[in-house]
Amino acid sequence: MNKTIADIAQMAGVAKSTVSRFLNGGSVSENTRQKIERIIKQYNYVPNTFARSLKAKKTSIIGTVVPRLDSYATSQTLMGIDEELRQLHYQMLIANTSQDMQREIDAIYDFARQKVSGIILLAAEITDAHLKAIEDIQIPVLLVGQQHESLHSLIHHDDQAGYVMGKHVIEQGHRDIVYLGVSEKDQAVGIHRKRGFQRAIAECNDCNVRYYETSFKMSEAVVTAENILGKNMPTLIVAATDNIAMGVMKTAFSRSISIPQQLSVTGFGDYDITEMIHPTLTTVKYHYSQAGKLAAGHISQLVEGQSVRLKTILDVELISRESVDKL
Amino acid sequence: MNKTIADIAQMAGVAKSTVSRFLNGGSVSENTRQKIERIIKQYNYVPNTFARSLKAKKTSIIGTVVPRLDSYATSQTLMGIDEELRQLHYQMLIANTSQDMQREIDAIYDFARQKVSGIILLAAEITDAHLKAIEDIQIPVLLVGQQHESLHSLIHHDDQAGYVMGKHVIEQGHRDIVYLGVSEKDQAVGIHRKRGFQRAIAECNDCNVRYYETSFKMSEAVVTAENILGKNMPTLIVAATDNIAMGVMKTAFSRSISIPQQLSVTGFGDYDITEMIHPTLTTVKYHYSQAGKLAAGHISQLVEGQSVRLKTILDVELISRESVDKL
DNA sequence: CTGAAAGCGCTTACAG
DNA sequence: CTGAAAGCGCTTACAG
């Protein structure tokens, strides 16, 4: 049977309130402090979380909302968050929403009901419903991977990513390019990443770029790529994610188009796998795990009432590998 | 301000206990039932989880312990668990242990402290410390992916997987084979999968098989493969996981060994990516997501005191693709 | 520094 | 079917 604070108090010969004070770092005389400490050690006493939360109306739990679990970006970010939160003595709770926006909203309210201290939100899109939920719950929220003017956020420098990639492929001599992007509903990938790329292209006089759109799924990217490669082929395809890039490569292989000799391909993300495939993929590295750690730090500061800059931007890094031919 | 059960009771003109009974499915007259229902709807009342758990000494949370987050098997399984648990009105809590055994043990105790109703354990190895923890906490535990005679478990048919793969490659005419496995500390992959393969080989008269060991990491597989391919090359390498198989392919590519013409390669797992790489990988499909759903069902039954068969085995399925040459 | 008492929001016998 | 009361294990003013 687990001991309660009353048991400990009795055995230490003090009042419950004194034990409670000790537990919460209040002032206790050296003498009683030792007595209590000894008894707690001896019986391996651990306070009941529910009783504590019921009374204190808060917890040391940080809720993390993720759109999916089976993505490199998500799992890396989660691992970073988890690791850092552990250091800070917070617990991480994960809610997976399977890309269902309503579940995202529900998850926010659910977390509030469970009295989490803070919420880290990995969402592709911030709608009014999100804003309302965040407003309603009165709990610190940190956005990761997306930004919103009225919310604390931590983002990757998508614009820069698009720009350096654009610059790179132009430098490599490519002029006939296809940019295979995703819906603009995704602010970070759909808009900023593309904008950055367009900035680079704007600085090129004789570049011819066609824009296509696909989804984040590799299988759909394959289909879109079929379409692109069936007509007049560009010298290079800039895919908006590594996943999409792999879909493109797949299609190229099945059509016996050799990469990079006949077609160059690039991605974004630097997933582990991109270094293992053949040819290795030129991409832009995103520091997901570091983003997770930073996010954990920021949310804990927010929870503890410290101020945190509204927007933090993480640098990205071009990784030049074999999938781009020098023309 | 959130309403409490007392508020609702007062507004409905009944006692708190009556509201509580209603909430918990006890018998209430049709009349009071309607009154209470209306008030609850109107104020959007939700019972406080802490108060409930404090009193009832249990929760509707299932804790899941995973060794890592960045693995195909893990994420697919988690998604299955999550989806089914949601249906069953349980909540899923995830504890990531980053392959640290001590953290695995700690996580079990932590979950117990939080009064989870049941625990799903994805672990590579079951030690005495695990057994002791499980014994100590007095909470239903379900093993997924590994088995132990004294614990409820849900496993993939690793022996069968190894066997069908062995049979398949023999049928394709391969006789000079390397089996690239992992440590026997991992019961499922290290032992059963290999044993199944060996059973198939035992039925082959003129098969020559060499056994090597590597880790689950693709990067280490690359190194081990360097070693193997440097000496006298087999006609085929059976890698113990898809990840390892991709490491082998990587090495082969970098040495300009063409697959499958000069070297055939197979894996286990059927990760999404195996269908997208070139050549596509012959592998054995594991039903991770289904395993997760079943696991959720089983743990809920265990929690509710129903009996569940001690060991459930999921079938696997050979997926024959391009990476194996017919000799 | 320390203790007695009230209360957090629920559930659970026990009467009626 | 319904209600009054006790209690789950803590924390928090309030006195002393």
XYZ file of C-alpha atoms (C1' of nucleotides) in Angstrom:
686
model
C 0.000 0.000 0.000
C 1.249 3.434 -0.853
C 1.963 5.802 1.955
C 0.162 9.110 2.090
C 1.330 12.428 3.334
C -0.549 11.737 6.558
C 1.454 8.576 7.168
C 4.694 10.357 6.595
C 3.668 13.226 8.827
C 2.717 10.897 11.627
C 5.908 8.881 11.410
C 8.007 12.004 11.348
C 6.045 13.395 14.240
C 4.972 16.562 12.434
C 1.836 17.896 10.770
C 0.781 17.140 7.211
C 1.182 20.769 6.320
C 4.790 20.667 7.389
C 5.505 17.726 5.151
C 3.735 19.490 2.335
C 5.815 22.567 2.902
C 8.964 20.500 2.847
C 7.852 18.849 -0.388
C 7.259 22.163 -2.048
C 10.435 23.815 -0.937
C 8.952 25.913 1.836
C 10.925 26.828 4.929
C 11.417 24.025 7.407
C 13.884 23.812 10.263
C 16.972 21.765 9.671
C 15.846 19.338 12.307
C 12.380 18.484 11.012
C 13.744 18.582 7.521
C 16.042 15.695 8.290
C 13.357 13.683 9.999
C 10.998 14.064 7.088
C 13.662 13.347 4.539
C 14.602 10.140 6.262
C 11.074 8.821 6.449
C 10.377 9.695 2.830
C 13.491 7.876 1.707
C 12.732 4.930 3.888
C 9.242 4.384 2.564
C 9.960 5.563 -0.914
C 7.116 7.990 -0.638
C 5.858 9.718 -3.764
C 3.085 12.308 -3.614
C -0.124 11.436 -5.380
C -0.281 13.435 -8.567
C -4.035 13.634 -8.678
C -4.446 15.000 -5.214
C -1.760 17.510 -5.901
C -3.243 18.576 -9.218
C -6.746 18.663 -7.864
C -5.733 21.146 -5.264
C -3.065 23.079 -7.088
C -5.030 23.111 -10.328
C -1.975 22.613 -12.427
C 0.478 19.947 -13.461
C 3.981 19.695 -14.775
C 2.849 18.260 -18.047
C 3.422 19.773 -21.456
C 1.037 18.615 -24.157
C 2.307 18.266 -27.696
C -0.095 18.153 -30.605
C 1.241 16.506 -33.752
C -0.481 16.032 -37.099
C 1.072 12.612 -37.614
C 3.519 10.240 -36.066
C 5.002 8.697 -39.166
C 7.060 11.570 -40.400
C 10.743 12.209 -40.063
C 10.226 15.820 -39.102
C 7.715 14.964 -36.417
C 9.639 12.166 -34.798
C 12.875 14.105 -34.719
C 11.153 17.119 -33.250
C 9.355 15.018 -30.670
C 12.558 13.379 -29.576
C 14.142 16.773 -29.094
C 11.185 18.023 -27.093
C 11.052 14.904 -24.973
C 14.719 14.953 -24.153
C 14.788 18.557 -23.085
C 11.523 18.421 -21.187
C 12.899 15.535 -19.191
C 15.842 17.710 -18.180
C 13.481 20.428 -17.109
C 11.390 17.995 -15.090
C 8.336 18.275 -17.217
C 6.472 15.396 -18.701
C 5.475 15.210 -22.327
C 2.056 14.119 -23.443
C 1.527 13.473 -27.142
C -1.735 13.845 -29.002
C -1.759 12.586 -32.549
C -4.433 14.075 -34.762
C -3.874 12.143 -37.970
C -4.067 15.365 -39.942
C -7.627 15.904 -38.852
C -8.107 19.561 -38.107
C -11.067 19.020 -35.825
C -9.050 16.622 -33.748
C -6.381 19.258 -33.490
C -8.862 21.629 -31.941
C -10.253 18.908 -29.709
C -6.762 18.015 -28.572
C -6.166 21.570 -27.442
C -9.316 21.560 -25.334
C -8.550 18.087 -24.044
C -5.151 19.157 -22.889
C -6.667 22.143 -21.149
C -9.093 19.898 -19.359
C -6.201 17.816 -18.184
C -4.634 20.977 -16.908
C -1.394 20.696 -18.821
C 0.879 23.609 -18.054
C 1.673 24.380 -21.643
C 1.066 23.213 -25.171
C 3.431 22.790 -28.083
C 1.547 22.788 -31.340
C 2.896 21.309 -34.554
C 0.240 22.263 -37.056
C 0.304 22.912 -40.760
C -2.245 25.655 -40.667
C -3.509 28.042 -38.025
C -7.202 28.723 -38.479
C -9.584 30.912 -36.554
C -10.735 27.835 -34.701
C -7.184 27.298 -33.494
C -6.931 30.894 -32.415
C -10.192 30.693 -30.550
C -9.197 27.490 -28.782
C -5.880 28.946 -27.750
C -7.627 32.043 -26.525
C -10.211 30.019 -24.625
C -7.926 27.801 -22.675
C -5.674 30.445 -21.166
C -2.625 28.225 -21.240
C 0.699 29.102 -22.869
C 0.983 27.747 -26.400
C 4.040 27.533 -28.604
C 3.840 26.992 -32.338
C 6.553 24.923 -33.951
C 7.167 24.923 -37.684
C 4.551 27.537 -38.382
C 4.128 31.096 -37.307
C 1.343 33.473 -36.476
C 1.697 37.108 -35.586
C -0.197 36.786 -32.333
C 1.403 33.594 -31.087
C 4.783 32.499 -29.839
C 6.466 30.477 -32.499
C 9.599 28.646 -33.408
C 10.193 28.175 -37.098
C 12.712 26.962 -39.575
C 13.961 29.538 -41.996
C 11.902 28.276 -44.919
C 12.365 31.361 -46.990
C 16.108 31.062 -46.660
C 15.905 27.369 -47.468
C 14.089 28.056 -50.703
C 16.475 30.835 -51.545
C 19.724 28.926 -51.028
C 18.369 26.022 -52.971
C 17.343 28.313 -55.822
C 20.720 29.963 -55.842
C 22.473 26.611 -55.779
C 20.710 25.083 -58.740
C 21.151 28.223 -60.789
C 24.833 28.174 -59.973
C 24.985 24.594 -61.159
C 23.819 25.861 -64.508
C 20.181 24.803 -64.500
C 17.791 27.020 -66.395
C 14.877 24.812 -67.258
C 13.410 23.989 -63.876
C 10.258 22.531 -62.407
C 9.280 23.455 -58.860
C 7.102 20.738 -57.424
C 5.401 22.287 -54.412
C 2.484 21.718 -52.089
C -0.703 23.552 -51.246
C -0.401 27.092 -49.971
C -2.565 26.060 -47.068
C 0.667 24.981 -45.507
C 2.222 28.338 -44.760
C 5.734 27.140 -44.121
C 6.199 24.718 -46.962
C 3.542 25.874 -49.389
C 4.280 29.565 -49.175
C 7.570 30.542 -47.519
C 9.689 27.809 -48.998
C 8.400 28.587 -52.451
C 8.745 32.344 -51.994
C 12.391 31.960 -51.076
C 12.963 29.913 -54.169
C 11.200 32.521 -56.275
C 13.400 35.230 -54.835
C 16.426 33.377 -56.096
C 14.853 32.838 -59.479
C 14.013 36.521 -59.762
C 17.727 37.147 -59.719
C 18.231 34.913 -62.736
C 17.799 36.366 -66.190
C 17.237 33.373 -68.361
C 15.554 30.939 -65.999
C 12.447 29.164 -67.060
C 10.473 27.732 -64.174
C 7.219 25.834 -64.232
C 5.256 25.288 -61.017
C 3.354 22.138 -60.154
C 1.575 21.098 -56.997
C 1.291 17.730 -55.286
C 0.677 16.391 -51.773
C 3.111 15.346 -49.066
C 2.620 11.709 -49.942
C 5.330 9.984 -51.857
C 2.790 7.983 -53.798
C 1.033 11.086 -55.081
C 4.334 12.665 -55.938
C 5.011 9.684 -58.164
C 1.836 10.354 -60.096
C 2.523 14.064 -60.475
C 6.048 13.280 -61.571
C 4.734 10.934 -64.262
C 2.879 13.891 -65.612
C 5.821 16.220 -65.572
C 8.299 13.784 -67.041
C 5.886 12.724 -69.746
C 5.958 16.129 -71.390
C 8.983 18.249 -72.042
C 11.407 17.368 -69.346
C 13.228 20.050 -67.370
C 16.886 19.618 -66.464
C 16.040 19.761 -62.799
C 13.125 19.294 -60.430
C 13.099 21.085 -57.104
C 10.784 19.081 -54.869
C 9.319 20.830 -51.841
C 10.216 17.965 -49.503
C 12.573 15.016 -49.476
C 9.600 12.718 -49.610
C 8.388 14.301 -52.791
C 11.904 14.206 -54.188
C 12.017 10.475 -53.594
C 8.744 10.096 -55.409
C 10.260 11.920 -58.337
C 13.334 9.735 -58.284
C 11.169 6.672 -58.213
C 9.341 7.768 -61.329
C 12.567 8.653 -63.059
C 14.004 5.220 -62.327
C 10.960 3.435 -63.600
C 11.208 5.416 -66.831
C 14.928 4.708 -67.065
C 15.742 8.361 -66.761
C 19.103 8.472 -65.065
C 19.756 10.862 -62.222
C 21.530 13.210 -62.348
C 22.749 12.710 -65.928
C 19.359 13.208 -67.548
C 17.500 14.793 -64.694
C 18.637 16.483 -61.488
C 16.481 16.359 -58.360
C 16.572 18.170 -55.030
C 14.559 18.029 -51.817
C 14.182 19.787 -48.464
C 14.553 18.288 -45.015
C 17.634 16.105 -45.048
C 15.870 12.998 -43.860
C 18.259 10.237 -42.815
C 17.325 8.213 -45.811
C 18.410 10.838 -48.329
C 21.998 10.049 -47.622
C 21.437 6.351 -48.106
C 19.669 6.321 -51.419
C 21.391 6.306 -54.722
C 22.238 8.836 -55.896
C 22.394 10.689 -52.601
C 20.038 13.633 -52.541
C 20.935 17.300 -52.592
C 18.705 18.910 -50.011
C 18.450 21.542 -47.285
C 19.002 20.400 -43.745
C 16.428 21.358 -41.124
C 17.419 21.101 -37.481
C 14.355 19.308 -36.218
C 15.786 17.853 -33.085
C 17.295 21.163 -32.066
C 13.971 22.833 -32.770
C 12.378 20.366 -30.374
C 14.855 21.137 -27.647
C 14.435 24.853 -28.081
C 10.688 24.460 -28.102
C 10.837 22.640 -24.793
C 12.937 25.422 -23.327
C 10.625 28.118 -24.603
C 7.424 26.550 -23.432
C 8.872 25.984 -19.980
C 9.861 29.635 -19.789
C 6.417 30.663 -20.894
C 4.862 28.414 -18.281
C 7.043 29.920 -15.614
C 6.002 33.385 -16.616
C 9.273 34.424 -18.162
C 9.258 36.328 -21.379
C 10.259 34.677 -24.611
C 10.761 36.368 -27.933
C 7.649 36.033 -30.020
C 9.363 34.464 -32.977
C 12.504 32.382 -33.136
C 13.956 31.396 -36.466
C 16.284 28.462 -36.946
C 18.831 28.527 -39.704
C 18.950 25.882 -42.367
C 21.841 24.506 -44.318
C 22.318 23.473 -47.923
C 23.573 19.919 -48.302
C 24.994 19.424 -51.758
C 25.191 15.800 -52.861
C 25.019 13.672 -55.976
C 21.529 14.206 -57.340
C 22.325 17.500 -59.035
C 24.373 17.597 -62.197
C 26.638 20.494 -63.023
C 25.674 21.701 -66.490
C -15.024 29.295 -14.657
C -15.638 25.621 -14.981
C -18.749 24.183 -13.440
C -18.441 21.484 -10.831
C -20.691 18.588 -10.098
C -22.148 20.609 -7.239
C -23.194 23.382 -9.627
C -24.851 20.959 -11.947
C -26.619 19.207 -9.088
C -27.936 22.454 -7.750
C -29.164 23.636 -11.107
C -30.839 20.352 -11.820
C -32.337 20.353 -8.362
C -30.844 17.034 -7.341
C -27.981 15.828 -5.157
C -24.379 15.579 -6.261
C -24.508 11.845 -5.835
C -27.355 11.631 -8.282
C -25.407 13.514 -10.889
C -22.446 11.281 -10.233
C -24.603 8.222 -10.635
C -25.923 9.563 -13.904
C -22.396 10.260 -15.091
C -21.300 6.746 -14.303
C -24.233 4.994 -15.841
C -26.057 4.183 -12.630
C -29.820 3.986 -12.443
C -31.608 7.300 -12.576
C -35.270 7.962 -13.263
C -36.125 9.118 -16.717
C -37.236 12.425 -15.344
C -34.132 13.419 -13.415
C -32.062 11.963 -16.182
C -33.452 14.483 -18.614
C -33.001 17.380 -16.258
C -29.394 16.521 -15.619
C -28.677 15.887 -19.252
C -30.024 19.249 -20.240
C -27.994 21.177 -17.695
C -24.825 19.323 -18.591
C -25.315 20.088 -22.255
C -26.152 23.659 -21.571
C -23.056 24.368 -19.524
C -20.832 22.017 -21.399
C -19.904 20.390 -18.156
C -16.967 17.992 -18.075
C -15.985 16.151 -14.907
C -12.626 16.982 -13.437
C -10.278 14.123 -14.198
C -8.153 14.601 -11.135
C -10.971 14.519 -8.670
C -12.344 11.475 -10.370
C -9.024 9.669 -10.410
C -8.193 10.658 -6.876
C -11.323 9.042 -5.635
C -11.632 6.156 -8.020
C -7.906 5.438 -7.901
C -7.818 4.695 -11.565
C -7.848 6.429 -14.901
C -8.773 5.647 -18.445
C -5.244 6.070 -19.648
C -3.113 3.432 -21.278
C 0.611 4.041 -21.113
C 2.761 2.946 -24.025
C 6.482 2.506 -23.615
C 8.514 2.719 -26.811
C 12.257 2.333 -27.275
C 12.381 5.020 -29.942
C 10.146 7.311 -31.895
C 12.015 7.433 -35.166
C 11.296 3.980 -36.466
C 8.766 2.853 -39.008
C 7.669 -0.083 -36.878
C 7.162 2.077 -33.821
C 5.259 4.851 -35.482
C 2.963 2.523 -37.363
C 2.256 0.544 -34.229
C 1.627 3.689 -32.219
C -0.810 4.982 -34.764
C -2.708 1.721 -34.634
C -2.815 1.775 -30.853
C -3.876 5.392 -30.747
C -6.656 4.975 -33.241
C -8.189 1.974 -31.536
C -7.778 3.341 -28.022
C -9.662 6.418 -29.105
C -12.552 4.232 -30.218
C -12.522 2.478 -26.880
C -12.478 5.771 -25.031
C -9.069 5.378 -23.561
C -6.309 7.866 -23.803
C -2.813 6.990 -24.887
C 0.249 8.242 -23.086
C 3.614 7.694 -24.742
C 6.918 7.308 -22.946
C 9.984 7.278 -25.140
C 13.028 5.648 -23.612
C 15.594 6.252 -26.328
C 16.714 2.640 -26.090
C 17.805 3.149 -22.526
C 16.842 0.110 -20.519
C 16.834 1.905 -17.183
C 14.436 4.460 -18.572
C 12.210 1.627 -19.667
C 11.992 0.396 -16.103
C 11.496 3.911 -14.800
C 8.734 4.503 -17.310
C 6.855 1.482 -16.015
C 6.985 2.776 -12.462
C 6.135 6.281 -13.588
C 3.065 5.058 -15.358
C 2.038 3.146 -12.273
C 2.398 6.271 -10.196
C 0.154 8.071 -12.608
C -2.332 5.288 -12.166
C -2.619 4.322 -15.793
C -5.053 1.471 -16.252
C -2.777 -0.583 -18.421
C 0.587 -0.565 -20.093
C 1.623 -1.565 -23.585
C 5.298 -2.329 -23.708
C 7.335 -2.291 -26.898
C 10.698 -3.533 -25.727
C 13.485 -5.406 -27.431
C 14.401 -7.441 -24.422
C 12.614 -8.539 -21.271
C 14.987 -8.651 -18.322
C 14.441 -9.600 -14.710
C 14.164 -5.931 -13.905
C 11.258 -5.657 -16.324
C 9.605 -8.662 -14.755
C 10.042 -7.273 -11.292
C 8.632 -3.892 -12.281
C 5.630 -5.490 -13.913
C 5.122 -7.636 -10.852
C 5.448 -4.664 -8.520
C 2.960 -2.366 -10.124
C -0.003 -4.691 -10.259
C -1.305 -3.233 -13.481
C -2.079 -5.174 -16.664
C 0.804 -5.155 -19.120
C 0.835 -6.245 -22.724
C 4.005 -6.967 -24.621
C 4.088 -6.085 -28.297
C 6.685 -7.455 -30.663
C 8.304 -9.635 -28.053
C 7.055 -12.495 -25.952
C 7.590 -13.914 -22.525
C 6.039 -17.030 -21.120
C 4.593 -15.313 -18.094
C 3.245 -12.205 -19.818
C 0.505 -11.381 -22.249
C 2.010 -10.727 -25.613
C 1.239 -9.893 -29.190
C 3.893 -10.811 -31.661
C 4.609 -10.978 -35.326
C 5.352 -14.400 -36.665
C 9.082 -13.858 -36.932
C 9.904 -17.499 -37.299
C 7.514 -17.778 -40.214
C 8.930 -14.599 -41.705
C 12.425 -16.009 -41.663
C 11.191 -19.267 -43.041
C 9.240 -17.933 -46.012
C 12.096 -15.661 -46.907
C 14.534 -18.553 -46.755
C 12.281 -20.694 -48.896
C 11.809 -17.898 -51.385
C 15.451 -17.168 -51.995
C 16.250 -20.861 -52.323
C 13.475 -21.182 -54.857
C 14.972 -18.321 -56.770
C 18.079 -20.390 -57.128
C 20.368 -18.772 -54.595
C 22.861 -21.046 -52.892
C 25.636 -18.756 -51.785
C 23.980 -16.593 -49.193
C 24.911 -14.177 -46.438
C 22.499 -13.660 -43.551
C 23.109 -10.259 -42.010
C 21.456 -10.364 -38.616
C 21.414 -8.521 -35.305
C 22.277 -9.371 -31.726
C 20.445 -12.272 -30.118
C 19.590 -9.920 -27.277
C 16.668 -8.992 -29.439
C 14.572 -12.112 -29.129
C 12.243 -11.442 -32.014
C 14.661 -10.225 -34.644
C 17.926 -11.649 -33.361
C 16.657 -15.118 -32.599
C 13.272 -16.052 -34.047
C 13.681 -14.403 -37.397
C 17.038 -16.061 -37.866
C 15.804 -19.432 -36.640
C 13.026 -19.434 -39.190
C 15.495 -18.693 -41.903
C 17.711 -21.497 -40.681
C 14.816 -23.925 -40.776
C 14.389 -23.184 -44.460
C 18.086 -23.531 -45.085
C 18.132 -26.881 -43.313
C 15.826 -28.128 -46.041
C 18.300 -27.150 -48.720
C 21.033 -29.588 -49.623
C 23.628 -27.476 -51.304
C 23.157 -24.117 -49.599
C 26.142 -22.265 -48.288
C 25.259 -19.607 -45.745
C 27.524 -17.297 -43.823
C 26.230 -15.354 -40.833
C 27.216 -11.814 -39.958
C 25.940 -9.465 -37.296
C 25.353 -5.724 -37.355
C 23.164 -3.182 -35.533
C 19.793 -1.737 -36.454
C 21.421 1.403 -37.730
C 21.658 1.870 -41.453
C 25.028 3.524 -41.097
C 26.510 0.544 -39.306
C 24.996 -1.814 -41.830
C 26.891 0.090 -44.501
C 30.150 -0.626 -42.732
C 29.400 -4.303 -42.211
C 28.358 -4.587 -45.832
C 31.667 -3.091 -46.928
C 33.291 -5.958 -45.140
C 31.137 -8.625 -46.678
C 31.276 -7.314 -50.203
C 35.005 -6.796 -50.001
C 35.672 -10.528 -49.751
C 34.050 -13.259 -51.761
C 30.656 -11.962 -52.625
C 27.529 -14.094 -52.146
C 24.769 -14.054 -54.738
C 22.348 -12.777 -52.151
C 22.250 -11.025 -48.804
C 19.304 -11.543 -46.494
C 19.261 -8.530 -44.206
C 17.396 -8.864 -40.917
C 15.535 -5.578 -41.416
C 14.670 -3.272 -44.284
C 16.909 -0.655 -42.769
C 19.865 -2.982 -42.877
C 18.937 -3.993 -46.420
C 19.062 -0.375 -47.480
C 22.471 -0.035 -45.921
C 23.598 -2.992 -47.996
C 22.132 -1.497 -51.144
C 23.883 1.745 -50.428
C 27.215 -0.012 -50.182
C 26.552 -1.990 -53.318
C 25.755 1.176 -55.270
C 28.853 2.937 -54.098
C 30.908 -0.033 -55.255
C 29.060 -0.126 -58.567
C 27.679 -3.545 -57.805
C 24.354 -3.680 -59.578
C 21.293 -5.016 -57.840
C 19.946 -7.572 -58.513
C 22.170 -8.554 -61.467
C 25.337 -8.949 -59.449
C 23.882 -9.101 -55.970
C 20.382 -9.769 -54.667
C 19.189 -8.220 -51.423
C 16.162 -8.774 -49.188
C 14.815 -7.210 -46.007
C 12.089 -7.623 -43.425
C 9.399 -5.135 -42.468
C 8.013 -3.682 -45.672
C 8.659 -0.090 -44.733
C 6.933 2.381 -47.036
C 10.203 3.401 -48.497
C 11.099 -0.080 -49.752
C 8.579 0.260 -52.500
C 9.957 3.602 -53.562
C 13.608 2.845 -53.834
C 15.219 1.427 -56.900
C 15.208 -1.466 -57.289
C 12.179 -2.092 -55.119
C 12.987 -4.364 -52.215
C 11.841 -7.924 -51.718
C 10.816 -8.145 -48.093
C 8.341 -9.604 -45.609
C 5.427 -7.455 -44.656
C 4.685 -6.984 -40.961
C 1.264 -5.691 -40.003
C 2.355 -3.059 -37.538
C -0.690 -0.907 -37.592
C -2.966 -3.897 -37.153
C -0.779 -5.079 -34.303
C -1.301 -1.711 -32.662
C -5.056 -1.953 -33.012
C -5.134 -5.462 -31.634
C -2.874 -4.436 -28.799
C -5.267 -1.664 -27.878
C -8.129 -4.117 -27.870
C -6.276 -6.625 -25.761
C -5.068 -4.204 -23.151
C -8.555 -2.789 -22.760
C -9.927 -6.258 -22.217
C -7.239 -6.974 -19.686
C -8.029 -3.746 -17.898
C -11.672 -4.632 -17.783
C -10.900 -7.976 -16.272
C -11.740 -10.030 -19.304
C -9.501 -12.882 -20.260
C -7.231 -12.618 -23.243
C -5.164 -15.397 -24.729
C -1.654 -15.229 -23.414
C -0.016 -15.078 -26.787
C -1.336 -13.772 -30.082
C 0.641 -14.246 -33.240
C 0.187 -12.116 -36.331
C 0.869 -13.548 -39.714
C 3.386 -12.050 -42.050
C 3.488 -11.944 -45.794
C 6.243 -12.311 -48.348
C 6.459 -9.383 -50.744
C 8.425 -10.339 -53.796
C 9.837 -7.401 -55.721
C 12.792 -6.462 -57.883
C 15.807 -6.786 -55.631
C 16.102 -10.556 -56.017
C 17.393 -12.078 -59.195
C 16.202 -15.454 -60.444
C 19.283 -17.553 -61.001
C 9.139 27.561 11.902
C 4.769 24.804 12.769
C -0.076 23.027 13.093
C -5.349 22.736 12.738
C -8.756 23.253 9.542
C -10.964 23.922 5.311
C -11.451 22.670 0.768
C -10.154 21.032 -4.285
C -14.261 17.960 -7.179
C -15.435 13.828 -7.304
C -17.311 8.701 -5.750
C -19.083 5.416 -2.670
C -21.312 2.910 0.786
C -25.345 3.526 3.576
C -30.071 4.802 4.622
C -34.410 5.769 3.255
C -34.644 5.871 -7.400
C -32.489 9.473 -4.333
C -29.756 12.144 -0.810
C -26.492 13.276 3.204
C -22.087 12.389 4.615
C -17.536 10.782 4.597
C -13.348 10.548 2.402
C -9.669 10.224 -1.621
C -4.462 12.835 -0.683
C -3.007 16.826 -1.175
C -2.292 22.451 -0.538
C -3.215 26.809 1.309
C -4.339 30.652 4.001
C -4.495 31.671 8.829
C -2.946 31.658 13.606
C 0.342 31.066 16.828
